[in-house]
Coordinates of C-alpha atoms in Angstrom, one line a residue:
X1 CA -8.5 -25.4 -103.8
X2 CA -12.0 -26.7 -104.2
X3 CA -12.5 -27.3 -100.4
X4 CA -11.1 -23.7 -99.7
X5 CA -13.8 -22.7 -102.4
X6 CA -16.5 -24.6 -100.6
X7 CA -16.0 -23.7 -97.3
X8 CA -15.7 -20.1 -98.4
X9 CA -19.2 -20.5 -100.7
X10 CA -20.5 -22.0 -97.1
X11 CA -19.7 -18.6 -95.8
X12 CA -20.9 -16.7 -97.8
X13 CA -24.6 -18.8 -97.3
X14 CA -24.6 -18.4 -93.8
X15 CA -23.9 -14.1 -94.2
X16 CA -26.6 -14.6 -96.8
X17 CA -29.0 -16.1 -94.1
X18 CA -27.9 -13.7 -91.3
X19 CA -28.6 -10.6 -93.2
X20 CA -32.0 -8.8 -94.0
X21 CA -33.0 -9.8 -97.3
X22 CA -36.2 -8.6 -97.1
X23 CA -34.0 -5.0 -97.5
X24 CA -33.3 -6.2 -100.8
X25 CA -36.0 -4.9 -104.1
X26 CA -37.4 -7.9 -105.8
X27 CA -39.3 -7.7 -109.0
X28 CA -43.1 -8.7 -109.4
X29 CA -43.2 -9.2 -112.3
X30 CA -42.7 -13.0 -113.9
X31 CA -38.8 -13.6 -114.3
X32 CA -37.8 -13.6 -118.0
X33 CA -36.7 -17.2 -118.9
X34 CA -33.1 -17.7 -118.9
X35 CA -31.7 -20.1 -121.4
X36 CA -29.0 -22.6 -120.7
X37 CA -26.3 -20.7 -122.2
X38 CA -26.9 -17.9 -120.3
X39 CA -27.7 -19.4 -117.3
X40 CA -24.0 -21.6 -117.4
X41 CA -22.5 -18.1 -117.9
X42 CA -24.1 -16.4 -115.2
X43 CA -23.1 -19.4 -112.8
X44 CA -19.4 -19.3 -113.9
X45 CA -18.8 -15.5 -113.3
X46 CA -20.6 -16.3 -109.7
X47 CA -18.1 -18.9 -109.2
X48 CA -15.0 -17.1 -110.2
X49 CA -16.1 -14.2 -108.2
X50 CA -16.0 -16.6 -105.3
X51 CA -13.1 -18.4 -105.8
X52 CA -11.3 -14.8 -105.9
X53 CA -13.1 -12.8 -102.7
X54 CA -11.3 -12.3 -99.3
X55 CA -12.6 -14.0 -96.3
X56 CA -13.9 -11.4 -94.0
X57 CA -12.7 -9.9 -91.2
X58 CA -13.7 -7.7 -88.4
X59 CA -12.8 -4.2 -89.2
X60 CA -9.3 -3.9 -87.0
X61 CA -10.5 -0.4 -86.4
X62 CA -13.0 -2.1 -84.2
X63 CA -11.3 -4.5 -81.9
X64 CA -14.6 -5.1 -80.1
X65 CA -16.2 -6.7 -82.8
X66 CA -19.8 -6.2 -81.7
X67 CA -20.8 -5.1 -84.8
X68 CA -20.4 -7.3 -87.4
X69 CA -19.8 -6.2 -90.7
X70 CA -22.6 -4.0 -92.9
X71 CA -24.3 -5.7 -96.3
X72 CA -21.7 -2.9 -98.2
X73 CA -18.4 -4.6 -96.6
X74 CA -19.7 -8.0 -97.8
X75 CA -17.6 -8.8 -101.2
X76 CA -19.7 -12.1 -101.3
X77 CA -22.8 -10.0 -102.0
X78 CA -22.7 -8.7 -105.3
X79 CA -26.1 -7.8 -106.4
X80 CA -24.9 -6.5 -109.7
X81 CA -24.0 -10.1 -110.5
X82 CA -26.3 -13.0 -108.8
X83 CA -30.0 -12.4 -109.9
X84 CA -32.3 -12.0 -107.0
X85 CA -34.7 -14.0 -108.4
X86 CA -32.1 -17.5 -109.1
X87 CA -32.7 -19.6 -106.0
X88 CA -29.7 -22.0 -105.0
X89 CA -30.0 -24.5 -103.0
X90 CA -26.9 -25.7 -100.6
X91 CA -26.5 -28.1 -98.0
X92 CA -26.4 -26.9 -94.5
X93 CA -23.2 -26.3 -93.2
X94 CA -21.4 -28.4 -91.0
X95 CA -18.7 -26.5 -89.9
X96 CA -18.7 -25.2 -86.3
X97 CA -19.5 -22.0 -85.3
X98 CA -16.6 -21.1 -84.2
X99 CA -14.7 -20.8 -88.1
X100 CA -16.9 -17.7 -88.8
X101 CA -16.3 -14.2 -87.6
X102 CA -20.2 -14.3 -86.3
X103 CA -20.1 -17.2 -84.1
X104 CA -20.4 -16.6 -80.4
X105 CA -17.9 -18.1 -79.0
X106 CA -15.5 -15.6 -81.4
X107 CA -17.8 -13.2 -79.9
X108 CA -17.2 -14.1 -76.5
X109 CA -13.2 -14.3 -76.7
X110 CA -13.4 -10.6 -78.2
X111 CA -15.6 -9.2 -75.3
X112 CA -13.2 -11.0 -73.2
X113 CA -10.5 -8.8 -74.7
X114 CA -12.8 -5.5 -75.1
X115 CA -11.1 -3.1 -72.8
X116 CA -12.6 0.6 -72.6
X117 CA -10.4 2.9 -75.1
X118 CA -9.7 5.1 -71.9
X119 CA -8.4 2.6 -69.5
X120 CA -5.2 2.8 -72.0
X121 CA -4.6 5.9 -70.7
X122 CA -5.2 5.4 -66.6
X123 CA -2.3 4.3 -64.4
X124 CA -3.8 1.3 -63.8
X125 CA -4.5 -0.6 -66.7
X126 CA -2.1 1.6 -68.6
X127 CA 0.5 -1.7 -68.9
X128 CA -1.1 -5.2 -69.6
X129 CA 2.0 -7.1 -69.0
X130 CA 2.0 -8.4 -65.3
X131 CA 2.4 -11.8 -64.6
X132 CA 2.4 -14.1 -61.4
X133 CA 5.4 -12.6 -59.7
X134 CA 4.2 -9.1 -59.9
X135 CA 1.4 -9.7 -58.3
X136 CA 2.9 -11.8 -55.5
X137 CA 4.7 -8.6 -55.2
X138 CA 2.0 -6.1 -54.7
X139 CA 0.0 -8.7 -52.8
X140 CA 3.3 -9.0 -50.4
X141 CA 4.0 -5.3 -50.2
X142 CA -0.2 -4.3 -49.8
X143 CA -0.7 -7.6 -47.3
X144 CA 1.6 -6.5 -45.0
X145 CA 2.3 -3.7 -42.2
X146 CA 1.9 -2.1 -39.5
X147 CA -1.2 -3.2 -37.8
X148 CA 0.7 -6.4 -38.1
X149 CA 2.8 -5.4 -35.2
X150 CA 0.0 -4.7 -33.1
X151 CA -1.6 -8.4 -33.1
X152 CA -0.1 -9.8 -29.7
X153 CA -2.2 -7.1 -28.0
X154 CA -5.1 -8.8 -29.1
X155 CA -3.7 -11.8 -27.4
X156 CA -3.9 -10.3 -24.1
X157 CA -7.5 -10.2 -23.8
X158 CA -8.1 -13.3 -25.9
X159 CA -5.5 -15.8 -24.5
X160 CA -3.6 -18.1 -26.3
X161 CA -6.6 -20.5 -27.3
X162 CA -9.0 -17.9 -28.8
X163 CA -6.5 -16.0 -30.0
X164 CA -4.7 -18.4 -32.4
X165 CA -8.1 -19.5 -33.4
X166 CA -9.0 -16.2 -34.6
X167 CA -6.0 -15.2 -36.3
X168 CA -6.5 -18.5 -38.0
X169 CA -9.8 -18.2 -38.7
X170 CA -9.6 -14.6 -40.2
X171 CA -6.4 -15.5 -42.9
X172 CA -8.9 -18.6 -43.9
X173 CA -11.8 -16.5 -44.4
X174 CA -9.7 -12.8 -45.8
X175 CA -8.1 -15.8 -48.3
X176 CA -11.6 -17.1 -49.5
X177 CA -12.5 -13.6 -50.4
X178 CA -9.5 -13.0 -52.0
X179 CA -10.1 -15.9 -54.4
X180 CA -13.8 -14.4 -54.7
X181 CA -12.8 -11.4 -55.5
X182 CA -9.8 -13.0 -58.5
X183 CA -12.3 -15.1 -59.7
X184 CA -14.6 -12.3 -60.4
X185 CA -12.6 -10.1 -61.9
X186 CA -13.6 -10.8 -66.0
X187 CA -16.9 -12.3 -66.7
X188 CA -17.8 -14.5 -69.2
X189 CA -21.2 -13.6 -69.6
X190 CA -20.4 -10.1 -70.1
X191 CA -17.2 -10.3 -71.3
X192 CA -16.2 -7.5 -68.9
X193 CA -13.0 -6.8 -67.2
X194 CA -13.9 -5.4 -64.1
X195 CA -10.1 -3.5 -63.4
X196 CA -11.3 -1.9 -60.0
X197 CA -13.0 -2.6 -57.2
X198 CA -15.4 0.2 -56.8
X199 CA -16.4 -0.6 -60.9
X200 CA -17.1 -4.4 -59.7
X201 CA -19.2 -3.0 -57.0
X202 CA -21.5 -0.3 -58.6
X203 CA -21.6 -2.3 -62.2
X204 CA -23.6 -5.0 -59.8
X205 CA -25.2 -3.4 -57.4
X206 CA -25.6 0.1 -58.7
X207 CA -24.2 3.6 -58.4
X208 CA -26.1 4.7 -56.1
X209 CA -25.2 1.2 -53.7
X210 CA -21.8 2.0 -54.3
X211 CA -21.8 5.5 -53.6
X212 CA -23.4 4.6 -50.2
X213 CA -21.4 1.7 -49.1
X214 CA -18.3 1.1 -50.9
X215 CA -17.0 4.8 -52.0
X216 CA -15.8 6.0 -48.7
X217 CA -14.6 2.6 -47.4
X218 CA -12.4 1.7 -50.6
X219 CA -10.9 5.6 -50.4
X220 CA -10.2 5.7 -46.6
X221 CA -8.8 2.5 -47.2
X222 CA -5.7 4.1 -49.6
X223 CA -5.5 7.8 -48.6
X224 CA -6.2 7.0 -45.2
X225 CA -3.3 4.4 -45.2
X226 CA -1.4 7.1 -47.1
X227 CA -1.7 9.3 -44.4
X228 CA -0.8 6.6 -41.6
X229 CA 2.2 5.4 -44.0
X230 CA 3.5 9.3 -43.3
X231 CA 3.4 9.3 -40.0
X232 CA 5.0 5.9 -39.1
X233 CA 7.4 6.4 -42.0
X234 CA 8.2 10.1 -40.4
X235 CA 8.4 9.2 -37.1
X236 CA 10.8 6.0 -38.1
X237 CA 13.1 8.6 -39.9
X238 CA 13.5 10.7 -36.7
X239 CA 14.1 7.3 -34.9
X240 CA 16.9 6.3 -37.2
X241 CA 18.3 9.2 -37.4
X242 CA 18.5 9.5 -33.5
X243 CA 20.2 6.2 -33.4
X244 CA 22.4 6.9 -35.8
X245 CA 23.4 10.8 -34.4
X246 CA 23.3 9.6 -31.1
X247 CA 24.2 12.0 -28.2
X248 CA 27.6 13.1 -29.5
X249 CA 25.2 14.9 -32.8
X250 CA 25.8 18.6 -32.2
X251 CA 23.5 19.4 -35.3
X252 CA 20.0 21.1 -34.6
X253 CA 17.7 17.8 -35.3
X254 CA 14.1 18.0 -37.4
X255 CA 10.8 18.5 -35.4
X256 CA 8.5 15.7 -36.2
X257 CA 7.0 17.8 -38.8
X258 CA 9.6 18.5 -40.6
X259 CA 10.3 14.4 -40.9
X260 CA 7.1 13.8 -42.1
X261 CA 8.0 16.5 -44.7
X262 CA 10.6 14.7 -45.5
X263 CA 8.8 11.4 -46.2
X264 CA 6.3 13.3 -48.1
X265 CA 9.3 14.6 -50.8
X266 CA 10.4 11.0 -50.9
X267 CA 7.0 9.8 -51.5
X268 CA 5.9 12.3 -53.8
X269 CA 9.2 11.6 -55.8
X270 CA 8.6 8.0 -56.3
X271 CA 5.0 8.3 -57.2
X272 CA 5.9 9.8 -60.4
X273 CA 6.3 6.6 -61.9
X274 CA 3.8 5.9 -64.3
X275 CA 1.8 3.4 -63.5
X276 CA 1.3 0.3 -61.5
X277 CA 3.2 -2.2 -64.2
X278 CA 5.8 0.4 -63.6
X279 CA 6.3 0.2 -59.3
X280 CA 6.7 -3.7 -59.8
X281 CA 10.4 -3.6 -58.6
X282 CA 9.6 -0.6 -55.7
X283 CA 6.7 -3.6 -54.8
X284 CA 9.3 -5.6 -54.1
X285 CA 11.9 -3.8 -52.1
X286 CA 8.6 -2.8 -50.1
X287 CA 7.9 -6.4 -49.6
X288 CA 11.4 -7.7 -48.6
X289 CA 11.7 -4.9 -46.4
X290 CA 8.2 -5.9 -44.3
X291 CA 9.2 -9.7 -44.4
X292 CA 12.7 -7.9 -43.0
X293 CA 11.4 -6.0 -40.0
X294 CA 8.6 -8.8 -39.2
X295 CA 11.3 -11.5 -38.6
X296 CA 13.6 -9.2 -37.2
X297 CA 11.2 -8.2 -34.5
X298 CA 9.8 -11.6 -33.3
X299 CA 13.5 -13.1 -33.4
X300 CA 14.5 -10.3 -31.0
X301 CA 11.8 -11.1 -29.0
X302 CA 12.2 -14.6 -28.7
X303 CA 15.7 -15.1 -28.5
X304 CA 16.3 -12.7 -25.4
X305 CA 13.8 -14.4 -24.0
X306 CA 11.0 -14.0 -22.2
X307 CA 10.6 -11.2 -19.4
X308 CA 10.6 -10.6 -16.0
X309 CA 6.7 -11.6 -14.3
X310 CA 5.4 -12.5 -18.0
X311 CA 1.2 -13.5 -17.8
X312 CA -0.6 -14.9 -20.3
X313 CA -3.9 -14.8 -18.3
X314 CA -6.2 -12.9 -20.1
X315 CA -7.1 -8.8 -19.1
X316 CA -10.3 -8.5 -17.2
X317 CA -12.4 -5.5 -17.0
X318 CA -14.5 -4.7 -13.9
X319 CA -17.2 -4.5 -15.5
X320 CA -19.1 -7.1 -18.0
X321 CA -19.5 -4.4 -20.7
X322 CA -16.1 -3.1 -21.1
X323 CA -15.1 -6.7 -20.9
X324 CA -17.3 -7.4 -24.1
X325 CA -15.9 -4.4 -25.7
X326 CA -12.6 -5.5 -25.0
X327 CA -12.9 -8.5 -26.5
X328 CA -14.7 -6.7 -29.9
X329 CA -11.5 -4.8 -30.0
X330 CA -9.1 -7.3 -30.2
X331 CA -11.0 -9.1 -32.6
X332 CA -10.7 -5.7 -34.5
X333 CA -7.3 -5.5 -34.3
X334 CA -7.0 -9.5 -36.0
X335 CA -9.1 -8.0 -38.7
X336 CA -7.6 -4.7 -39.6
X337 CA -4.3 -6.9 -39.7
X338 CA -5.7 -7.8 -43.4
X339 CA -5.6 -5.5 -45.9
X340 CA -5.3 -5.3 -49.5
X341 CA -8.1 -6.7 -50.9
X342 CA -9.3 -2.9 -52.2
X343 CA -6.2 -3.8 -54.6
X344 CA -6.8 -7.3 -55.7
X345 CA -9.0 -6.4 -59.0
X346 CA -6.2 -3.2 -59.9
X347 CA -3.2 -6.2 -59.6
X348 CA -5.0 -8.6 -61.5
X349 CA -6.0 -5.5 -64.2
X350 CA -2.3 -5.5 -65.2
X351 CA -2.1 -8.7 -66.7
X352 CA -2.9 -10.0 -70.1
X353 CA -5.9 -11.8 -70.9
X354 CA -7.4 -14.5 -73.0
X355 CA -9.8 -17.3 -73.4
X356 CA -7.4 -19.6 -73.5
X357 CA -5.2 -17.8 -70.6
X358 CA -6.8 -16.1 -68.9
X359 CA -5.9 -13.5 -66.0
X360 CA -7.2 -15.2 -62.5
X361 CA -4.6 -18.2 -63.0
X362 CA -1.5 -16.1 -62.9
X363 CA -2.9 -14.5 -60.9
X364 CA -3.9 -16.8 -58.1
X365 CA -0.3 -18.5 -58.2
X366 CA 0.7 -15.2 -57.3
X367 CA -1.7 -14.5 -54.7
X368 CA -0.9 -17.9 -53.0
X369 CA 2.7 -17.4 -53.0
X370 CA 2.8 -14.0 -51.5
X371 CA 0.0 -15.5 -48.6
X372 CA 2.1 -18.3 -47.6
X373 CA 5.2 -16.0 -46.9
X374 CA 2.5 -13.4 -45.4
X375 CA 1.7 -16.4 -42.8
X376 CA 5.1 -16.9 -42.2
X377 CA 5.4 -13.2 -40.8
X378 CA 2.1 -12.9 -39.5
X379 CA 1.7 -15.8 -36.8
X380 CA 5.3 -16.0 -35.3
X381 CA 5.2 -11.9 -35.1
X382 CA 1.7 -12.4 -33.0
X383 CA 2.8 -16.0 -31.3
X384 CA 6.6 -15.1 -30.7
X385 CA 5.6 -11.6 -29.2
X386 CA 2.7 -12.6 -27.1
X387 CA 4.7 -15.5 -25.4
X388 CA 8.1 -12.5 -25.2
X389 CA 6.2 -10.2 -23.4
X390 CA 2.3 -11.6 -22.7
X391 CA 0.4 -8.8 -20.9
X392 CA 3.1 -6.4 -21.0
X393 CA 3.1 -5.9 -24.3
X394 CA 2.3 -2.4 -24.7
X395 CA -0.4 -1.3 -26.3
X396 CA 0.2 1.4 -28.5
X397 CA 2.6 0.4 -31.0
X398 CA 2.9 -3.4 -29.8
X399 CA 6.0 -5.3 -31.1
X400 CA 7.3 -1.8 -32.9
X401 CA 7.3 -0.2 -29.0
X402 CA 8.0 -3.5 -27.6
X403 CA 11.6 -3.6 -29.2
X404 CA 13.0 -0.3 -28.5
X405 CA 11.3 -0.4 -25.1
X406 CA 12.6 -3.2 -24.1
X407 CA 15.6 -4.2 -25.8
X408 CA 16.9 -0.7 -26.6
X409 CA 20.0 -1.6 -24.2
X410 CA 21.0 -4.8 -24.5
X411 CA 20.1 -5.1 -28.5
X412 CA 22.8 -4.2 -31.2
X413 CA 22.0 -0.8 -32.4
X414 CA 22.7 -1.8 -36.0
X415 CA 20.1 -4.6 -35.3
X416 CA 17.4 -1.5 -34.4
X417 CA 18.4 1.0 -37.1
X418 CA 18.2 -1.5 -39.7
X419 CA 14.7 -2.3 -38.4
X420 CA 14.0 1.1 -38.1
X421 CA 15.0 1.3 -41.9
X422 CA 13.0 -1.4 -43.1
X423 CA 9.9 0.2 -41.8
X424 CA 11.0 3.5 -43.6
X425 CA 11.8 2.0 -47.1
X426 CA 8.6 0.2 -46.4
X427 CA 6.2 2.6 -46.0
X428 CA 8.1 4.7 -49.0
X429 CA 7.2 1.8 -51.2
X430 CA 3.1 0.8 -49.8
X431 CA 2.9 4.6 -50.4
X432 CA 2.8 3.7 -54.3
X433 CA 0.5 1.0 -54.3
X434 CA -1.9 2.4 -52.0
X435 CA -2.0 5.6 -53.8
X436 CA -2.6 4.3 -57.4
X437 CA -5.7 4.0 -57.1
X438 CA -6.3 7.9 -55.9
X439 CA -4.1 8.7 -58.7
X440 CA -6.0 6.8 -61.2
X441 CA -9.6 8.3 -60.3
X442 CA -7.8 12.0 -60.1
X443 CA -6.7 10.9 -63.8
X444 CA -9.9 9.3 -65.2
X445 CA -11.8 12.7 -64.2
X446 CA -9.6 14.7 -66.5
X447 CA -10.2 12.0 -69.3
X448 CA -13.7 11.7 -69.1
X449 CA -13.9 15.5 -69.3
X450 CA -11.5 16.0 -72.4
X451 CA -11.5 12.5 -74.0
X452 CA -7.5 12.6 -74.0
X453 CA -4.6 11.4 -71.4
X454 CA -3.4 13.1 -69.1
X455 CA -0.2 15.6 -69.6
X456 CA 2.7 14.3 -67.8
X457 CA 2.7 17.8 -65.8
X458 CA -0.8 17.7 -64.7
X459 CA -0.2 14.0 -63.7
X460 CA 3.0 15.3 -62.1
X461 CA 1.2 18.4 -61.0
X462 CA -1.9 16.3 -59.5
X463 CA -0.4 13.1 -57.8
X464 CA 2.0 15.9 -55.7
X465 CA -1.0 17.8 -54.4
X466 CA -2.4 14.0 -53.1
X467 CA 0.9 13.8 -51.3
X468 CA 0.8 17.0 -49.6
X469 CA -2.6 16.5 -49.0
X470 CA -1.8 13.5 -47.2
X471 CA 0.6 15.3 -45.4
X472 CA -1.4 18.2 -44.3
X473 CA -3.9 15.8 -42.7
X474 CA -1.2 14.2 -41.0
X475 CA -0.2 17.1 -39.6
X476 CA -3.4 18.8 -39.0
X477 CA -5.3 16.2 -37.6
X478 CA -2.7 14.1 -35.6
X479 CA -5.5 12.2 -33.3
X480 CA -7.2 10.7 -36.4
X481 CA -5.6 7.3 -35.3
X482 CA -8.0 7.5 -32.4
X483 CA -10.8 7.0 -34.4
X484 CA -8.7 3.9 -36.5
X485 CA -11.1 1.7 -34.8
X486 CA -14.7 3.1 -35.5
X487 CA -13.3 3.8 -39.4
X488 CA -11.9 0.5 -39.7
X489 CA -15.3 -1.0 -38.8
X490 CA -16.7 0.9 -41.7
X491 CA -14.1 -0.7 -44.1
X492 CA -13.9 -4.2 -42.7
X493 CA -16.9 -5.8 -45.4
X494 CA -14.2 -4.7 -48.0
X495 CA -12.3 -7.6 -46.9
X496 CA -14.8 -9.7 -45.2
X497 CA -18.4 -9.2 -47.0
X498 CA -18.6 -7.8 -50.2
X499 CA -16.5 -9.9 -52.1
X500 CA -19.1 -13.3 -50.5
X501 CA -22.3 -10.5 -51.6
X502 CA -20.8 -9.9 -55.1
X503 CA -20.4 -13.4 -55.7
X504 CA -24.0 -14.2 -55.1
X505 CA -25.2 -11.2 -57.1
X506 CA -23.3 -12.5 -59.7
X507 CA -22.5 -16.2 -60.3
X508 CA -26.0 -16.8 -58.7
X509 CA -25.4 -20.1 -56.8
X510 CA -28.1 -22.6 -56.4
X511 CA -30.3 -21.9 -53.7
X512 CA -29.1 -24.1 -50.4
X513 CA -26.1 -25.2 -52.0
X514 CA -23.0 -25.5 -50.4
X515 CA -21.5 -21.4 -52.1
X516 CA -24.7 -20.4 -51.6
X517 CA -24.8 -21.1 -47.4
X518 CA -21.0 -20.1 -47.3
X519 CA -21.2 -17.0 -48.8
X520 CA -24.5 -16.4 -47.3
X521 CA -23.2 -17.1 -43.6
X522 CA -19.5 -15.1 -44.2
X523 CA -21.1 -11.8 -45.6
X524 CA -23.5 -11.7 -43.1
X525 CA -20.8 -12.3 -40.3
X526 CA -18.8 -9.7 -42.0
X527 CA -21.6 -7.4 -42.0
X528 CA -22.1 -7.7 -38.2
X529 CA -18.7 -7.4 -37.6
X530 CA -18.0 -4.5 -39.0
X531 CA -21.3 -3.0 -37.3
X532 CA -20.2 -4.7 -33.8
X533 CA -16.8 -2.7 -34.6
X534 CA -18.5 0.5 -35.4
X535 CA -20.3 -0.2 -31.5
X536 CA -17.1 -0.9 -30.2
X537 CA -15.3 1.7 -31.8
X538 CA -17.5 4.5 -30.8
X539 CA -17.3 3.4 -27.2
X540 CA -13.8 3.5 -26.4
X541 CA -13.9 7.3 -28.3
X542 CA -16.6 7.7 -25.5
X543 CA -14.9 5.9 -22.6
X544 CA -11.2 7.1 -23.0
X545 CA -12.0 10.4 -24.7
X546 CA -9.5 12.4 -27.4
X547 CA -7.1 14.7 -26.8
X548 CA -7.7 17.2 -29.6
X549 CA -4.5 19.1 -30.7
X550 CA -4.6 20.3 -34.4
X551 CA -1.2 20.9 -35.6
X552 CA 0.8 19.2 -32.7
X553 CA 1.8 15.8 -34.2
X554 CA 4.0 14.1 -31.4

């Protein structure tokens, strides 16, 4: 009892010396002498008063705890009671810092925990219970798809040399930014959680540097894949159902609209779970499913074999500059392969988080263990289809067109509707996790407005008009995937330069030092890539021209 009443005296000396005495009204005139009786009495009522008094706590109405508590919510300080003009004298404290509700490192494990009031009420950071196998989930069902299929064409122009070194080299450098971008999510300076991209980005840069160079590439990069998602997802349903009909089906069959309206009422029905903690499971189907149609296609491919007059000498161009461009493009297509990384901070936002544990070590087990399965697709689908097929792999579509072109006849047609299935419950379930974060900045403009959540209607109401919006574009604007390459080039320093940029800005490396050079060297390359792409992207819309057709979807 006497050390509790100690340390608690101790306390109450070090609020004594962190408040503004100079607040408090002291008399000028010479203090009346106090006599020993009264002076033994006035110390005993001080010292029972102590002996009884709570410790104090941070209001619990203030989970922050930035502001520590006022002189009136002091029970230590009774004025009434300890004569202003009675000096004590105690020894300084030794106790560490970290006992007493003003120490900073209790200040810096609250901030760690200090989450805006609103983001309890955005889809995103809604639920704060994730751990490492949800996000190997998203990362597995947001890391992989359809460009995927396309990465043997890039081997045709590249060969097998340069092409297996830049797949290789673009997974090492997309995974460095990826651990960037995980490591960066909460600060320990600030004691910020930074839950989204785009906040990460304008909170270091600036609004008005990420109004100009992030808004439009983190958006394209989910609605824009929400509107791709319908059309491969629409025209896999028509596929299937072909296959499965076949030519004895007497039934009037859908138009290719009406399938993606289809997959758009699918969609828009799943996407009414509430928030991303909540699509962990759909995640997963999404992500067994793409592991499922990647292995399906490059086993078909390899075992029947290779065809008829295969090359694997690289395309040449007649002339030097469509050559260079040529080469630009299938460097594009390695790059656009890798995506996801516009979702990394909302994943790792999910999870709980603490001094002691915190969020980027679940979340990096996660991370790794979804990329070493997202290997294991990625480079036999680009290997095992370039050596199937080489030059003649076509172009459009690659491995997707390759099967059914191909192998149509001689492959089991339960072998190609499954496939054909996979891709459909696939693009269902990226649908989800591509479109959080459109539903989430729908949602936060209602909650900003009227400082309350969002009615389940409205949020009913709202993520339905984003899927029909999607559709409508789809629909309307069917040749958008000819200018996939010049908008990719605007979105490839997501992936490849920001995250190296934001790590500078922040963490501040020494100058010359070894993260200083890297990050230097791989923003700037990312920088020029994406403005070589642009180049490149522009002129093959110049050089092969677009058929324009609003409404015609084929």
């Amino acid at each position: 009892m006497a050390e509790s009443n100690q340390r608690e005296l101790e306390i109450h000396d070090e609020f004594m010396e962190e408040d503004d005495i100079s607040a408090i009204p002291v008399s000028t005139t010479s203090p009346p002498e106090i006599d020993s009786a009264s002076q033994d009495h006035v110390d005993d009522v001080h010292n029972n008063h102590v002996a009884t008094a709570p410790p104090v706590q941070t209001d619990q109405s203030n989970p922050s705890g930035m502001s520590s508590p006022s002189l009136s919510e002091k029970p230590l300080l009774n004025l009434s009671i300890v004569p202003v003009n009675v000096r004590r004298v105690t020894p300084r404290s030794h106790t560490p810092n970290f006992f007493t509700p003003l120490g900073s490192p209790i200040r810096r494990a609250i901030r760690l925990t200090k989450f805006d009031p609103q983001d309890a009420w955005l889809p995103i950071t809604e639920s704060r219970n994730g751990n490492a196998y949800y996000a190997a989930f998203h990362t597995l069902c947001s890391g992989i798809g359809i460009p995927a299929l396309v990465l043997p064409v890039s081997f045709t122009v590249l060969g097998w040399t340069w092409g297996i070194i830049s797949l290789t080299v673009a997974f090492t450098w997309q995974l460095y930014t990826l651990w960037l971008l995980v490591k960066l999510h909460e600060s320990t300076e600030t004691g910020m959680r930074y839950s989204r991209y785009l906040q990460l980005f304008s909170s270091t840069f600036g609004d008005k540097m990420g109004k100009i160079f992030a808004v439009f590439p983190i958006y394209y990069l989910s609605g824009g894949t929400c509107v791709a998602l319908i059309i491969v997802g629409g025209s896999s349903m028509k596929l299937f159902y072909e296959m499965l009909c076949g030519h004895e089906c007497t039934s009037k069959p859908l138009t290719t609209v009406e399938w993606y309206l289809v997959f758009t009422c699918a969609a828009v029905v799943l996407s009414q779970l509430p928030n991303l903690n909540s699509i962990a499971g759909v995640s997963l189907i999404g992500a067994i499913t793409a592991i499922g149609y990647c292995t399906i296609m490059w086993l078909v491919a390899v075992t029947e074999g290779r065809l008829d007059g295969v090359s694997y000498d690289p395309k040449k161009e007649e002339s030097n500059i469509a050559m260079i461009f040529s080469i630009l493009n299938s460097l594009g297509i390695i790059a656009f392969a890798f995506k996801g990384h516009n979702l990394t901070l909302e994943i790792q936002a999910t999870m709980p988080s603490s001094d002691k544990k915190p969020s980027h070590v679940p979340m990096w087990r996660g991370v790794k263990f979804a990329y070493v399965i997202i290997a294991l697709c990625l480079f036999p689908l680009a290997i095992g289809g370039y050596w199937a097929y080489g030059h003649m792999i076509p172009p459009n579509g690659g491995m997707l067109t390759a099967i059914y072109q191909f192998h149509g006849r001689d492959t089991s047609t339960f072998i190609l509707a499954l496939t054909a299935l996979f891709i459909i419950v696939n693009a269902v379930s990226s649908f989800q996790i591509f479109g959080m974060p459109m539903f989430d900045d729908m949602e936060s403009k209602y909650i900003t407005r009227f400082n309350k959540p969002c009615p389940w209607w409205l949020r009913s109401i709202s993520r339905a008009m984003f899927g029909f919006g999607c559709f409508f574009i789809a629909v309307a604007i069917p040749f958008l995937g000819s200018f996939a390459g010049l908008i990719g080039g605007i979105a490839i320093p997501i992936t490849f330069a920001y995250p190296c940029f934001l790590w500078l800005k922040i963490k501040k490396p020494k100058r010359y030092s070894f993260m200083w050079l890297l990050n230097w060297t791989l923003g700037l390359s990312g920088t020029a890539l994406s403005i070589i792409l642009i180049a490149a992207g522009i002129y093959v819309v110049i050089d092969t021209g677009i058929q324009v057709s609003f409404f015609k979807p084929q």
